[in-house]
XYZ file of C-alpha atoms in Angstrom:
415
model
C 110.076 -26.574 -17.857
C 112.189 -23.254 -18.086
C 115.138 -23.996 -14.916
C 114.528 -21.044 -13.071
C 117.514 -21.536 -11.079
C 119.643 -22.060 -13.535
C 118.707 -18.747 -14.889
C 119.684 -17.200 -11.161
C 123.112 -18.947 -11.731
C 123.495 -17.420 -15.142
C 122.662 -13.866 -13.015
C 125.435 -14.222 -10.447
C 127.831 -14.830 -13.399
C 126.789 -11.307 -15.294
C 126.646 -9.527 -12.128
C 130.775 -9.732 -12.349
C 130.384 -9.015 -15.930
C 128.059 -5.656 -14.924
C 130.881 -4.451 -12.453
C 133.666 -5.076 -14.714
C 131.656 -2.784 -16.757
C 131.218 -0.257 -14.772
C 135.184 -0.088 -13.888
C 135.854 0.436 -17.597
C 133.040 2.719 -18.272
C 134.566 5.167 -15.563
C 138.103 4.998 -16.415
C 139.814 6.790 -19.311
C 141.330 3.820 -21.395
C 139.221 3.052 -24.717
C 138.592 -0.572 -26.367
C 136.660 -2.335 -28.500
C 132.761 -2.137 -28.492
C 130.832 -5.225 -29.078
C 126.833 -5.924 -30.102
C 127.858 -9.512 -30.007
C 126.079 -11.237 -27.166
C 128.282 -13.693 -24.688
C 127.382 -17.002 -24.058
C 125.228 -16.351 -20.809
C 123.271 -13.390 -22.665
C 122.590 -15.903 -25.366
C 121.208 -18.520 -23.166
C 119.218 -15.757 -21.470
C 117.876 -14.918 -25.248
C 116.856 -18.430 -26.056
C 115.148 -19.301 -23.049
C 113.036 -16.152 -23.396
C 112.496 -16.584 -27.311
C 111.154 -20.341 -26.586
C 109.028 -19.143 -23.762
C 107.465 -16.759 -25.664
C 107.305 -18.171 -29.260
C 105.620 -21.687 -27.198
C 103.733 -19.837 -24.833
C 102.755 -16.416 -25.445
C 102.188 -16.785 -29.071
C 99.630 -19.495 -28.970
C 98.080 -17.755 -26.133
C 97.771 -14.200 -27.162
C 95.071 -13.561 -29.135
C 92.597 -15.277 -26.738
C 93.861 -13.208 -24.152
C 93.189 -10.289 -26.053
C 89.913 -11.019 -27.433
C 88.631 -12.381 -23.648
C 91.005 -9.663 -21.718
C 91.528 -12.386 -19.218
C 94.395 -11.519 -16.953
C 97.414 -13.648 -18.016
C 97.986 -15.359 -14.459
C 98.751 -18.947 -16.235
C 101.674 -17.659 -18.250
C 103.034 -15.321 -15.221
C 103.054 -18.663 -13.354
C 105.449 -20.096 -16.009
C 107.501 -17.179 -16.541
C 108.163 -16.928 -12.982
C 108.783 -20.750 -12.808
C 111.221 -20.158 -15.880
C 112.602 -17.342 -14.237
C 112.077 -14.823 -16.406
C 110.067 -12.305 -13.420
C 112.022 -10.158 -10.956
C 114.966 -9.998 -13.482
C 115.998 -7.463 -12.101
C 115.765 -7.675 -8.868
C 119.345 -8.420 -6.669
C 119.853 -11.880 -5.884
C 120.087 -11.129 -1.996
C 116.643 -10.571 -2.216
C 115.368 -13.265 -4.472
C 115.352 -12.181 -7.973
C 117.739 -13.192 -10.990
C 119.709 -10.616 -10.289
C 120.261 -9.805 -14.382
C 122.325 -6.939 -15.541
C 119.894 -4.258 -17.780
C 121.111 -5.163 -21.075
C 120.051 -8.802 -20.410
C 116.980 -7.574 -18.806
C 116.418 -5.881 -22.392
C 116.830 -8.780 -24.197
C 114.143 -10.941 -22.132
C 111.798 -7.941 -22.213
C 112.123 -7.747 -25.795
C 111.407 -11.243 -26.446
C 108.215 -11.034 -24.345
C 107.093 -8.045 -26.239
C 107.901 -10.143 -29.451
C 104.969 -12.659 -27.750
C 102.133 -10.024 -26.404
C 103.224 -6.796 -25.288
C 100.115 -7.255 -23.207
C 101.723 -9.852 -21.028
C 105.119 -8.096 -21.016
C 103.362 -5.205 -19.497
C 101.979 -7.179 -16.611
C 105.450 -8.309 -15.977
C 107.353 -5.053 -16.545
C 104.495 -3.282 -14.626
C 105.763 -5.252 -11.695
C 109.403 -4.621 -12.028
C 108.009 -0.744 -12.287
C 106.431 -1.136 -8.852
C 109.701 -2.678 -7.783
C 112.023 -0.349 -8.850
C 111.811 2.420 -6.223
C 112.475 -0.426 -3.593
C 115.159 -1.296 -5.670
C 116.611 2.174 -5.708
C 115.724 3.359 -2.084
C 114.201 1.245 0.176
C 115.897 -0.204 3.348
C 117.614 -3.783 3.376
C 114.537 -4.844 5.667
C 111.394 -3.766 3.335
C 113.925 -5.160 0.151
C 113.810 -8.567 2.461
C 109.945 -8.243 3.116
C 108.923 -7.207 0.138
C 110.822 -7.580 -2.765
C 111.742 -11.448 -1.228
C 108.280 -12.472 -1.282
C 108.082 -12.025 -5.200
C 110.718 -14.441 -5.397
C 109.165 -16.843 -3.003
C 105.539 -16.899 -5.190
C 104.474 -15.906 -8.554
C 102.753 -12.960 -6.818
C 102.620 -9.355 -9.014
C 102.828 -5.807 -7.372
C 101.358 -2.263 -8.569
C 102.727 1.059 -9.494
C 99.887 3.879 -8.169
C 101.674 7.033 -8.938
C 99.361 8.400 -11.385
C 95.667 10.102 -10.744
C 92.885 10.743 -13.013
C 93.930 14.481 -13.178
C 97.754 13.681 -12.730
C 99.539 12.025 -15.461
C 102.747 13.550 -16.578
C 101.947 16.229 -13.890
C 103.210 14.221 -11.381
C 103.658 17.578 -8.707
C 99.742 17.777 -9.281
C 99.156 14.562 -7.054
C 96.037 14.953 -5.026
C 96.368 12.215 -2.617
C 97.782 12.638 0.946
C 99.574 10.842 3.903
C 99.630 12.407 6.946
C 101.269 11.523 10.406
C 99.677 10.277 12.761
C 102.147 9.107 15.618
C 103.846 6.494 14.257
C 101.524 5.677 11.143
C 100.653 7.641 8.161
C 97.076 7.966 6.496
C 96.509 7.231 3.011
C 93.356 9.039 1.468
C 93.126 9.745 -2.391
C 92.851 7.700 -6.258
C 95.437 6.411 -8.341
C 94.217 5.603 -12.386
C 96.071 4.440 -15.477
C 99.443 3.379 -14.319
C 98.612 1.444 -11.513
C 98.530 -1.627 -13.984
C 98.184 -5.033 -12.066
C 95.804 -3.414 -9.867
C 93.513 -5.513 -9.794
C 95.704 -8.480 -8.670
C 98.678 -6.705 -6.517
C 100.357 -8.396 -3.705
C 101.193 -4.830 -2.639
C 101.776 -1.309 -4.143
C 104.435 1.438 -4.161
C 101.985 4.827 -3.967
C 103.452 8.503 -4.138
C 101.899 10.555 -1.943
C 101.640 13.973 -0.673
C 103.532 14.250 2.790
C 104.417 18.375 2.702
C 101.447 20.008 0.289
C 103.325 23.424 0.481
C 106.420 21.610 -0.854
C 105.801 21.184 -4.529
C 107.620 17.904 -5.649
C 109.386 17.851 -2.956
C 106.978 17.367 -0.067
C 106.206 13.554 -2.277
C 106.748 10.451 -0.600
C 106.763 6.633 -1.550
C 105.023 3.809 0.514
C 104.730 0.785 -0.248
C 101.810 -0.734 0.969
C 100.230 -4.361 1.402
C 96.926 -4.737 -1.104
C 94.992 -6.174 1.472
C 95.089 -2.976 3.893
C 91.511 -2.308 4.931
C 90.543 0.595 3.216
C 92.119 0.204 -0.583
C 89.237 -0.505 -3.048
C 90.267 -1.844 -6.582
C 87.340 -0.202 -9.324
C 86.584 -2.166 -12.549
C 89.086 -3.207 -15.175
C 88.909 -1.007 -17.728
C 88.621 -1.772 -21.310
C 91.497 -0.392 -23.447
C 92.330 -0.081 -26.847
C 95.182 -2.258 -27.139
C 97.329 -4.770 -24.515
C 93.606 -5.924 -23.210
C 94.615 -8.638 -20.942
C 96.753 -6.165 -18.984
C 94.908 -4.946 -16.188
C 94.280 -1.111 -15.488
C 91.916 0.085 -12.894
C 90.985 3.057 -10.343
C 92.308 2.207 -6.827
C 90.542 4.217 -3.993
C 92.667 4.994 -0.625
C 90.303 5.662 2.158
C 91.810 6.240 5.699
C 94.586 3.264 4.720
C 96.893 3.144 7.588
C 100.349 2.645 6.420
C 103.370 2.098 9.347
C 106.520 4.254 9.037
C 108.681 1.612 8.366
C 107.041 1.540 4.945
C 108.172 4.775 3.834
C 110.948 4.325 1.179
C 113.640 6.446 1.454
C 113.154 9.143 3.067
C 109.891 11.427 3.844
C 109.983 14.182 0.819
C 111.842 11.652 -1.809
C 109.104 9.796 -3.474
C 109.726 12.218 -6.444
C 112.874 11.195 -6.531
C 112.611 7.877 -5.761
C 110.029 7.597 -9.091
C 112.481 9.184 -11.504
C 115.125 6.732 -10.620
C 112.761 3.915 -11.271
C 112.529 5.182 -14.552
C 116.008 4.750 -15.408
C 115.875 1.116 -14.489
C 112.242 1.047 -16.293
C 112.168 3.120 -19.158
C 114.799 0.985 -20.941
C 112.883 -2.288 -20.647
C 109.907 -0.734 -21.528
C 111.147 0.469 -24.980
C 112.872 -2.861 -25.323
C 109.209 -4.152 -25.128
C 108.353 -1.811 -28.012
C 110.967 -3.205 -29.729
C 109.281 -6.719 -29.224
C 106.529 -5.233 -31.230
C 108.491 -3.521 -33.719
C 110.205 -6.884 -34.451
C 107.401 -9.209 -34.322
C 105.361 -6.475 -36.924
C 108.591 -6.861 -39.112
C 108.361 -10.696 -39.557
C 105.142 -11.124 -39.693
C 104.888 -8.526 -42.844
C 107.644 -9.919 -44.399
C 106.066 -13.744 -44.531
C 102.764 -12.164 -45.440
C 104.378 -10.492 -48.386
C 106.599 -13.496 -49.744
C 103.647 -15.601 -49.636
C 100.568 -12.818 -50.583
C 101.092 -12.373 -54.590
C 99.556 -9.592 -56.973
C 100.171 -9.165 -60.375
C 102.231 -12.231 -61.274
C 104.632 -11.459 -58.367
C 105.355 -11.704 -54.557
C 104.277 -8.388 -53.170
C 107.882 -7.966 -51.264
C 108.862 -7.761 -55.132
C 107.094 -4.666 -55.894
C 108.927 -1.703 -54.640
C 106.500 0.031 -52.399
C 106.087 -3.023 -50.567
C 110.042 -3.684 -50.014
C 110.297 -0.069 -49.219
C 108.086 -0.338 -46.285
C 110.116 -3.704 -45.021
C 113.228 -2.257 -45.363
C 111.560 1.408 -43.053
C 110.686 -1.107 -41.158
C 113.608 -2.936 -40.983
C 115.523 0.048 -39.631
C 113.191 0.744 -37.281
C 113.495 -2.347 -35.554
C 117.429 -2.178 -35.377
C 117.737 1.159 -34.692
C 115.638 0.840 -31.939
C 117.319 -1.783 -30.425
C 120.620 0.016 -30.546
C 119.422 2.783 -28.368
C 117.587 0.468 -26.017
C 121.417 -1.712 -25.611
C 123.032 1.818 -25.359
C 120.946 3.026 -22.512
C 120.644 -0.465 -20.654
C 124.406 -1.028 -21.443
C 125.317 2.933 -19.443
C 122.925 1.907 -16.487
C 124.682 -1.677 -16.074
C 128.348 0.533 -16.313
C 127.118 2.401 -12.947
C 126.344 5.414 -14.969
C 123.119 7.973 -14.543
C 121.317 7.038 -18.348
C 118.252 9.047 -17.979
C 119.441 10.806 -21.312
C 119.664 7.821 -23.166
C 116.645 5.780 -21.203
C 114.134 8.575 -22.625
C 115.980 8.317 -25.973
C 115.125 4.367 -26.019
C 111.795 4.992 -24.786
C 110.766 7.942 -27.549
C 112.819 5.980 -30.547
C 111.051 2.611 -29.644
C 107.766 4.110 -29.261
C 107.901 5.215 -32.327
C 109.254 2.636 -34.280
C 106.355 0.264 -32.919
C 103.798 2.553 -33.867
C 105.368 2.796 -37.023
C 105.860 -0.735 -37.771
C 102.219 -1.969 -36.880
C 101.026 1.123 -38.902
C 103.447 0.116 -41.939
C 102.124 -4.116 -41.108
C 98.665 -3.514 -41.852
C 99.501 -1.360 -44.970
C 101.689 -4.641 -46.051
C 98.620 -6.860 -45.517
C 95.775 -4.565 -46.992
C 92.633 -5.173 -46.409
C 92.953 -7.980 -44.139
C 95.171 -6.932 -42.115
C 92.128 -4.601 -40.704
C 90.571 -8.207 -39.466
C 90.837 -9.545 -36.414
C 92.089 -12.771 -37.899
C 95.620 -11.559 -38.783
C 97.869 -10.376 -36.034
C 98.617 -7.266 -37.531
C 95.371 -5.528 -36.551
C 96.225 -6.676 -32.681
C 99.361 -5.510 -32.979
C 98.643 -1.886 -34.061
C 96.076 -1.620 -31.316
C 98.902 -2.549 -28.604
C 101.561 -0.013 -30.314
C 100.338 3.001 -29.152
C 99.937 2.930 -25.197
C 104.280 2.701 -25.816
C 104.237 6.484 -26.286
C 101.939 7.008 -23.417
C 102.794 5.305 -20.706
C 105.660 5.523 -18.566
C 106.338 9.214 -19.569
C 104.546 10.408 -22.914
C 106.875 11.052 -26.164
C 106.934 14.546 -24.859
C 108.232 13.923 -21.962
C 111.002 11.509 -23.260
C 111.687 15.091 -25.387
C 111.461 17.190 -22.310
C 114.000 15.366 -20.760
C 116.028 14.489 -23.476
C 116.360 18.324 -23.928
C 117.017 19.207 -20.789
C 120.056 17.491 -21.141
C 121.326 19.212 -23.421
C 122.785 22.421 -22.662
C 125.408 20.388 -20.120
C 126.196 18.164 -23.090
C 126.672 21.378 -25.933
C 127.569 24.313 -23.238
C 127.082 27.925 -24.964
């Protein structure tokens, strides 16, 4: 049993750490900069490296080869503690700073990215509330996740609006006191299928272009949403993805976040608190493609020798190796800037494009390592490079991280 409590306690603790933080990020005097992780940051890494090496590990390939929704394990991680991270301890979560967020977000990617997307698909539909939402939905609706292992949704995206978020087709309109929900989310709505509730983006103002969005979050069991099938993707199969319908779903003011005409940005904001974890979940797989090379190729012998020995073998471990670390670093940078009260979308799509990348690279680089068999579904390699590549997809693609990243720039370098 993982002392969920005691993990809260350990959040009220860094949550003095996170302002002190913030006070020296702001101020002028410089001082020593530390990857070394204090003594609440490495409990916080244990008791996610246990949960996932002695329950995600033993679990994950079933999960992927049945696609069965991971409820069992979301049950223990929000027993353990390790859901809602975080979410603010007024309203029921841990209440974890974002670099310790990162670190349990790696460690469940390390397990199954496909069950550290369920969970970090939740914190993406609770972000926004985070962000913008009144103290009274916060109580309603981010203190019932706390309560029960429950799991919300994130419908932003539509089958003909991904990265074009201003190209959202489905409307709310007033109605006295209520707004009407008709249109279909796809693709990043993951936990669909089993959401408590969703935050949807929705078209308030049509002539308004981004700005005439606004968020809602609304209960799953409003008459008139329709979950569609699960689909069947390549990799992370026991996440679940599915077309939601909104037909006529009446939605009361209250449940507008924010204000009416910020749902844009109310989503970008998320992103700040998302993107980081996200890539720190791609750094999971990064890692966990590192090891499990690097025992295949001590152990695997050609030619007299263990295959690390020859030196296009230990080339690709060591690209790997770098990969994995360098990853990390930018994933810590951008968690560490958000935690000193700082805006870190630079660095959050920096994490997000670097990680990507080095997951993709790293399962790519396993199954070269393991030959042959690392093309069956036996070894974990061939699972892994499956779940790599939705990383520089979802959540903004690659290009976008680059978009933004770029955008940044000319502030940073003025002509």
């Amino acid at each position: 049993m993982f002392p969920r409590v005691a993990l809260q306690r350990v959040g009220g603790r860094l949550a003095s750490t996170a302002n002190a933080a913030r006070h020296y990020a702001t101020s002028s005097a410089s001082g020593p900069v530390s990857f070394g992780l204090n003594d609440d940051q490495r409990a916080i890494d244990e008791l996610s490296r246990t949960f996932a090496q002695e329950k995600i590990v033993p679990a994950a390939a079933e999960l992927d080869r049945t696609m069965e929704y991971p409820w069992a394990i979301l049950k223990e991680a929000h027993a353990a503690g390790l859901m809602n991270t975080h979410v603010p301890e007024e309203y029921g979560g841990a209440g974890l700073g974002m670099v310790e967020c990162a670190i349990v977000s790696e460690n469940l990617g390390f397990g199954c990215t496909g069950v550290q997307t369920a969970i970090e698909a939740n914190g993406l539909a609770e972000a926004p509330l985070i962000v913008g939402a009144s103290h009274e939905l916060k109580m309603k609706y981010l203190g019932r996740m706390g309560e029960t292992p429950l799991v919300a949704s994130y419908a932003v995206t539509e089958p003909g609006a991904g990265s074009d978020v201003a190209g959202i087709k489905t409307k709310a309109v007033k109605e006295g006191d209520k707004f009407v929900i008709n249109g279909t989310k796809m693709w990043h709505s993951t936990n669909s299928g089993h959401a408590n509730w969703f935050f949807v983006l929705a078209v308030t103002d049509p002539s308004a272009g981004v700005k005439g969005l606004t968020g809602f979050v609304v209960d799953a069991d409003t008459p008139g949403i329709t979950p569609g099938r699960k689909e069947i993707n390549m990799g992370q199969r026991c996440s679940d993805t599915r077309m939601v319908t909104f037909q006529d779903v009446v939605v009361p003011q209250e449940n507008v976040i924010g204000a009416v005409g910020e749902g844009f940005k109310l989503a970008m904001k998320a992103f700040d608190i998302t993107r980081p974890l996200v890539a720190a979940g791609a750094v999971g797989l990064a890692q966990r493609a590192l090891e499990e090379a690097t025992k295949y190729a001590q152990e695997r012998k050609t030619m007299g020798k263990a295959i690390i020995d020859h030196q296009g073998v230990a080339f690709m471990l060591a690209d790997m190796a770098v990969n994995a670390e360098a990853a990390r670093a930018l994933v810590w940078k951008s968690a560490w800037v958000k935690d000193a009260g700082q805006r870190n979308s630079y660095y959050a799509s920096m994490a997000k494009l670097y990680a990507s990348r080095a997951a993709v690279e790293n399962a790519s680089m396993g199954v070269q390592v393991f030959g042959g068999i690392g093309f069956n579904t036996e070894m974990p390699m061939e699972k892994l490079y499956r779940d790599s590549k939705i990383f520089e997809l979802y959540e903004g693609t690659s290009q976008i991280q680059r978009l933004v990243i770029s955008r940044h720039l000319p502030a940073l370098y003025p002509a």
